[in-house]
């Protein structure tokens, strides 16, 4: 069974721009969670989607948003990029919401200059 | 702040020895914990989990111990191999999400 895939793997953007990251969960998994990983803050929860609905949200500004499609694929968007948004963005899938055995993708490395 | 943390940021282990990675948590109501391994350039990889109704759980070469009295979690790796070099995170079910500790970097010496 294929694992979680994320595209693109690397991205360089300029302050003020926006970016969209994509995540395809493991086949059969319906929940996708997004995390931001930085050296200073570690892994922090952004949000979770299940059945095309955002179920939970972490403490991030409204510039961070996401969505989920009917095939469970998910995208996250960051608008008006700031230097501090430079991070590894990870998505994790699980079979259902409230299921914490989550499987992570390789991440998208975002660099904001 | 984070409710889950690891005692040591780094651990150096001789190949073939057993490794013990520790984690302390603060929420006594936490009922589910996971250990993840993250290799350079990769996402965290699920290693093993444990629920609060258990004290010990074993996997392939790994054992997780949970001491609810002192709110302590540990991961034991038997016969550590070079491929075990990575950052290890404990994660705690925190309401509707997982909360991660800062991680311990394990380096295996040949």
JSON list of N, CA and C in Angstrom, two decimals, chain A residues 9 35 37 41 43 45 48 56-57 88 90 100-106, chain B residues 2 32 34 36 38 41-44 46 49 89 93 95-98 100:
[
{"chain": "A", "resi": 9, "resn": "UNK", "atom": "N", "xyz": [7.98, 18.74, -2.86]},
{"chain": "A", "resi": 9, "resn": "UNK", "atom": "CA", "xyz": [8.84, 18.43, -1.73]},
{"chain": "A", "resi": 9, "resn": "UNK", "atom": "C", "xyz": [9.61, 19.66, -1.24]},
{"chain": "A", "resi": 35, "resn": "UNK", "atom": "N", "xyz": [0.74, 19.49, 10.04]},
{"chain": "A", "resi": 35, "resn": "UNK", "atom": "CA", "xyz": [1.62, 19.96, 11.10]},
{"chain": "A", "resi": 35, "resn": "UNK", "atom": "C", "xyz": [2.71, 20.83, 10.50]},
{"chain": "A", "resi": 37, "resn": "UNK", "atom": "N", "xyz": [6.62, 21.94, 11.24]},
{"chain": "A", "resi": 37, "resn": "UNK", "atom": "CA", "xyz": [7.79, 21.57, 12.02]},
{"chain": "A", "resi": 37, "resn": "UNK", "atom": "C", "xyz": [8.91, 22.57, 11.82]},
{"chain": "A", "resi": 41, "resn": "UNK", "atom": "N", "xyz": [10.14, 25.50, 17.40]},
{"chain": "A", "resi": 41, "resn": "UNK", "atom": "CA", "xyz": [8.83, 25.14, 17.95]},
{"chain": "A", "resi": 41, "resn": "UNK", "atom": "C", "xyz": [8.50, 23.67, 17.85]},
{"chain": "A", "resi": 43, "resn": "UNK", "atom": "N", "xyz": [7.11, 20.19, 16.35]},
{"chain": "A", "resi": 43, "resn": "UNK", "atom": "CA", "xyz": [5.93, 19.82, 15.56]},
{"chain": "A", "resi": 43, "resn": "UNK", "atom": "C", "xyz": [4.69, 20.45, 16.18]},
{"chain": "A", "resi": 45, "resn": "UNK", "atom": "N", "xyz": [0.51, 21.31, 15.59]},
{"chain": "A", "resi": 45, "resn": "UNK", "atom": "CA", "xyz": [-0.70, 20.96, 14.87]},
{"chain": "A", "resi": 45, "resn": "UNK", "atom": "C", "xyz": [-1.33, 22.18, 14.21]},
{"chain": "A", "resi": 48, "resn": "UNK", "atom": "N", "xyz": [-7.06, 19.59, 11.09]},
{"chain": "A", "resi": 48, "resn": "UNK", "atom": "CA", "xyz": [-7.44, 18.24, 10.67]},
{"chain": "A", "resi": 48, "resn": "UNK", "atom": "C", "xyz": [-8.68, 18.32, 9.81]},
{"chain": "A", "resi": 56, "resn": "UNK", "atom": "N", "xyz": [-10.81, 20.11, 13.36]},
{"chain": "A", "resi": 56, "resn": "UNK", "atom": "CA", "xyz": [-10.07, 20.72, 14.45]},
{"chain": "A", "resi": 56, "resn": "UNK", "atom": "C", "xyz": [-9.04, 21.68, 13.89]},
{"chain": "A", "resi": 57, "resn": "UNK", "atom": "N", "xyz": [-8.67, 22.66, 14.71]},
{"chain": "A", "resi": 57, "resn": "UNK", "atom": "CA", "xyz": [-7.72, 23.68, 14.26]},
{"chain": "A", "resi": 57, "resn": "UNK", "atom": "C", "xyz": [-6.79, 24.03, 15.39]},
{"chain": "A", "resi": 88, "resn": "UNK", "atom": "N", "xyz": [9.10, 22.91, 7.70]},
{"chain": "A", "resi": 88, "resn": "UNK", "atom": "CA", "xyz": [8.71, 21.66, 7.05]},
{"chain": "A", "resi": 88, "resn": "UNK", "atom": "C", "xyz": [7.24, 21.45, 7.36]},
{"chain": "A", "resi": 90, "resn": "UNK", "atom": "N", "xyz": [4.16, 19.03, 7.28]},
{"chain": "A", "resi": 90, "resn": "UNK", "atom": "CA", "xyz": [3.90, 17.60, 7.24]},
{"chain": "A", "resi": 90, "resn": "UNK", "atom": "C", "xyz": [2.41, 17.33, 7.25]},
{"chain": "A", "resi": 100, "resn": "UNK", "atom": "N", "xyz": [-5.65, 8.34, 16.38]},
{"chain": "A", "resi": 100, "resn": "UNK", "atom": "CA", "xyz": [-4.38, 9.01, 16.57]},
{"chain": "A", "resi": 100, "resn": "UNK", "atom": "C", "xyz": [-3.19, 8.24, 16.05]},
{"chain": "A", "resi": 101, "resn": "UNK", "atom": "N", "xyz": [-3.42, 7.05, 15.51]},
{"chain": "A", "resi": 101, "resn": "UNK", "atom": "CA", "xyz": [-2.34, 6.33, 14.84]},
{"chain": "A", "resi": 101, "resn": "UNK", "atom": "C", "xyz": [-2.20, 6.96, 13.47]},
{"chain": "A", "resi": 102, "resn": "UNK", "atom": "N", "xyz": [-1.38, 7.98, 13.41]},
{"chain": "A", "resi": 102, "resn": "UNK", "atom": "CA", "xyz": [-1.24, 8.78, 12.21]},
{"chain": "A", "resi": 102, "resn": "UNK", "atom": "C", "xyz": [0.04, 8.42, 11.48]},
{"chain": "A", "resi": 103, "resn": "UNK", "atom": "N", "xyz": [-0.05, 8.43, 10.16]},
{"chain": "A", "resi": 103, "resn": "UNK", "atom": "CA", "xyz": [1.09, 8.11, 9.31]},
{"chain": "A", "resi": 103, "resn": "UNK", "atom": "C", "xyz": [1.46, 9.36, 8.52]},
{"chain": "A", "resi": 104, "resn": "UNK", "atom": "N", "xyz": [2.72, 9.71, 8.61]},
{"chain": "A", "resi": 104, "resn": "UNK", "atom": "CA", "xyz": [3.17, 10.97, 8.03]},
{"chain": "A", "resi": 104, "resn": "UNK", "atom": "C", "xyz": [3.74, 10.80, 6.63]},
{"chain": "A", "resi": 105, "resn": "UNK", "atom": "N", "xyz": [3.59, 11.87, 5.86]},
{"chain": "A", "resi": 105, "resn": "UNK", "atom": "CA", "xyz": [4.27, 11.97, 4.58]},
{"chain": "A", "resi": 105, "resn": "UNK", "atom": "C", "xyz": [5.67, 12.53, 4.77]},
{"chain": "A", "resi": 106, "resn": "UNK", "atom": "N", "xyz": [6.42, 12.69, 3.68]},
{"chain": "A", "resi": 106, "resn": "UNK", "atom": "CA", "xyz": [7.80, 13.17, 3.78]},
{"chain": "A", "resi": 106, "resn": "UNK", "atom": "C", "xyz": [7.91, 14.67, 4.04]},
{"chain": "B", "resi": 2, "resn": "UNK", "atom": "N", "xyz": [4.32, 23.09, 25.50]},
{"chain": "B", "resi": 2, "resn": "UNK", "atom": "CA", "xyz": [4.10, 21.69, 25.19]},
{"chain": "B", "resi": 2, "resn": "UNK", "atom": "C", "xyz": [3.94, 20.90, 26.48]},
{"chain": "B", "resi": 32, "resn": "UNK", "atom": "N", "xyz": [-3.21, 8.07, 25.60]},
{"chain": "B", "resi": 32, "resn": "UNK", "atom": "CA", "xyz": [-2.65, 7.42, 24.42]},
{"chain": "B", "resi": 32, "resn": "UNK", "atom": "C", "xyz": [-1.35, 8.11, 24.06]},
{"chain": "B", "resi": 34, "resn": "UNK", "atom": "N", "xyz": [2.38, 7.80, 21.51]},
{"chain": "B", "resi": 34, "resn": "UNK", "atom": "CA", "xyz": [3.02, 7.21, 20.33]},
{"chain": "B", "resi": 34, "resn": "UNK", "atom": "C", "xyz": [4.49, 7.61, 20.32]},
{"chain": "B", "resi": 36, "resn": "UNK", "atom": "N", "xyz": [7.55, 8.14, 17.60]},
{"chain": "B", "resi": 36, "resn": "UNK", "atom": "CA", "xyz": [7.87, 8.30, 16.19]},
{"chain": "B", "resi": 36, "resn": "UNK", "atom": "C", "xyz": [9.38, 8.41, 16.01]},
{"chain": "B", "resi": 38, "resn": "UNK", "atom": "N", "xyz": [12.15, 9.95, 13.22]},
{"chain": "B", "resi": 38, "resn": "UNK", "atom": "CA", "xyz": [12.27, 10.80, 12.04]},
{"chain": "B", "resi": 38, "resn": "UNK", "atom": "C", "xyz": [13.73, 10.82, 11.56]},
{"chain": "B", "resi": 41, "resn": "UNK", "atom": "N", "xyz": [15.47, 14.28, 6.40]},
{"chain": "B", "resi": 41, "resn": "UNK", "atom": "CA", "xyz": [14.80, 14.44, 5.11]},
{"chain": "B", "resi": 41, "resn": "UNK", "atom": "C", "xyz": [13.51, 13.67, 4.96]},
{"chain": "B", "resi": 42, "resn": "UNK", "atom": "N", "xyz": [13.06, 13.06, 6.04]},
{"chain": "B", "resi": 42, "resn": "UNK", "atom": "CA", "xyz": [11.83, 12.27, 5.97]},
{"chain": "B", "resi": 42, "resn": "UNK", "atom": "C", "xyz": [10.82, 12.74, 7.01]},
{"chain": "B", "resi": 43, "resn": "UNK", "atom": "N", "xyz": [9.60, 12.30, 6.84]},
{"chain": "B", "resi": 43, "resn": "UNK", "atom": "CA", "xyz": [8.58, 12.58, 7.83]},
{"chain": "B", "resi": 43, "resn": "UNK", "atom": "C", "xyz": [8.68, 11.59, 8.98]},
{"chain": "B", "resi": 44, "resn": "UNK", "atom": "N", "xyz": [8.04, 11.90, 10.10]},
{"chain": "B", "resi": 44, "resn": "UNK", "atom": "CA", "xyz": [8.05, 10.97, 11.24]},
{"chain": "B", "resi": 44, "resn": "UNK", "atom": "C", "xyz": [7.44, 9.62, 10.86]},
{"chain": "B", "resi": 46, "resn": "UNK", "atom": "N", "xyz": [5.88, 6.09, 12.30]},
{"chain": "B", "resi": 46, "resn": "UNK", "atom": "CA", "xyz": [5.26, 5.45, 13.45]},
{"chain": "B", "resi": 46, "resn": "UNK", "atom": "C", "xyz": [6.09, 4.25, 13.90]},
{"chain": "B", "resi": 49, "resn": "UNK", "atom": "N", "xyz": [2.84, 2.35, 19.72]},
{"chain": "B", "resi": 49, "resn": "UNK", "atom": "CA", "xyz": [1.96, 3.16, 20.55]},
{"chain": "B", "resi": 49, "resn": "UNK", "atom": "C", "xyz": [1.59, 2.38, 21.81]},
{"chain": "B", "resi": 89, "resn": "UNK", "atom": "N", "xyz": [10.64, 11.06, 18.66]},
{"chain": "B", "resi": 89, "resn": "UNK", "atom": "CA", "xyz": [9.66, 11.91, 19.31]},
{"chain": "B", "resi": 89, "resn": "UNK", "atom": "C", "xyz": [8.64, 11.06, 20.05]},
{"chain": "B", "resi": 93, "resn": "UNK", "atom": "N", "xyz": [-1.71, 12.06, 23.01]},
{"chain": "B", "resi": 93, "resn": "UNK", "atom": "CA", "xyz": [-3.04, 12.48, 22.59]},
{"chain": "B", "resi": 93, "resn": "UNK", "atom": "C", "xyz": [-3.46, 13.65, 23.49]},
{"chain": "B", "resi": 95, "resn": "UNK", "atom": "N", "xyz": [-6.40, 16.09, 23.68]},
{"chain": "B", "resi": 95, "resn": "UNK", "atom": "CA", "xyz": [-7.75, 16.45, 23.23]},
{"chain": "B", "resi": 95, "resn": "UNK", "atom": "C", "xyz": [-7.97, 15.90, 21.82]},
{"chain": "B", "resi": 96, "resn": "UNK", "atom": "N", "xyz": [-7.97, 16.75, 20.82]},
{"chain": "B", "resi": 96, "resn": "UNK", "atom": "CA", "xyz": [-8.29, 16.30, 19.47]},
{"chain": "B", "resi": 96, "resn": "UNK", "atom": "C", "xyz": [-7.06, 16.17, 18.57]},
{"chain": "B", "resi": 97, "resn": "UNK", "atom": "N", "xyz": [-5.87, 16.32, 19.14]},
{"chain": "B", "resi": 97, "resn": "UNK", "atom": "CA", "xyz": [-4.67, 16.29, 18.32]},
{"chain": "B", "resi": 97, "resn": "UNK", "atom": "C", "xyz": [-3.57, 15.56, 19.05]},
{"chain": "B", "resi": 98, "resn": "UNK", "atom": "N", "xyz": [-2.45, 15.40, 18.36]},
{"chain": "B", "resi": 98, "resn": "UNK", "atom": "CA", "xyz": [-1.24, 14.88, 18.99]},
{"chain": "B", "resi": 98, "resn": "UNK", "atom": "C", "xyz": [-0.34, 16.05, 19.37]},
{"chain": "B", "resi": 100, "resn": "UNK", "atom": "N", "xyz": [3.54, 16.88, 20.45]},
{"chain": "B", "resi": 100, "resn": "UNK", "atom": "CA", "xyz": [4.85, 16.24, 20.34]},
{"chain": "B", "resi": 100, "resn": "UNK", "atom": "C", "xyz": [5.86, 16.88, 21.27]}
]
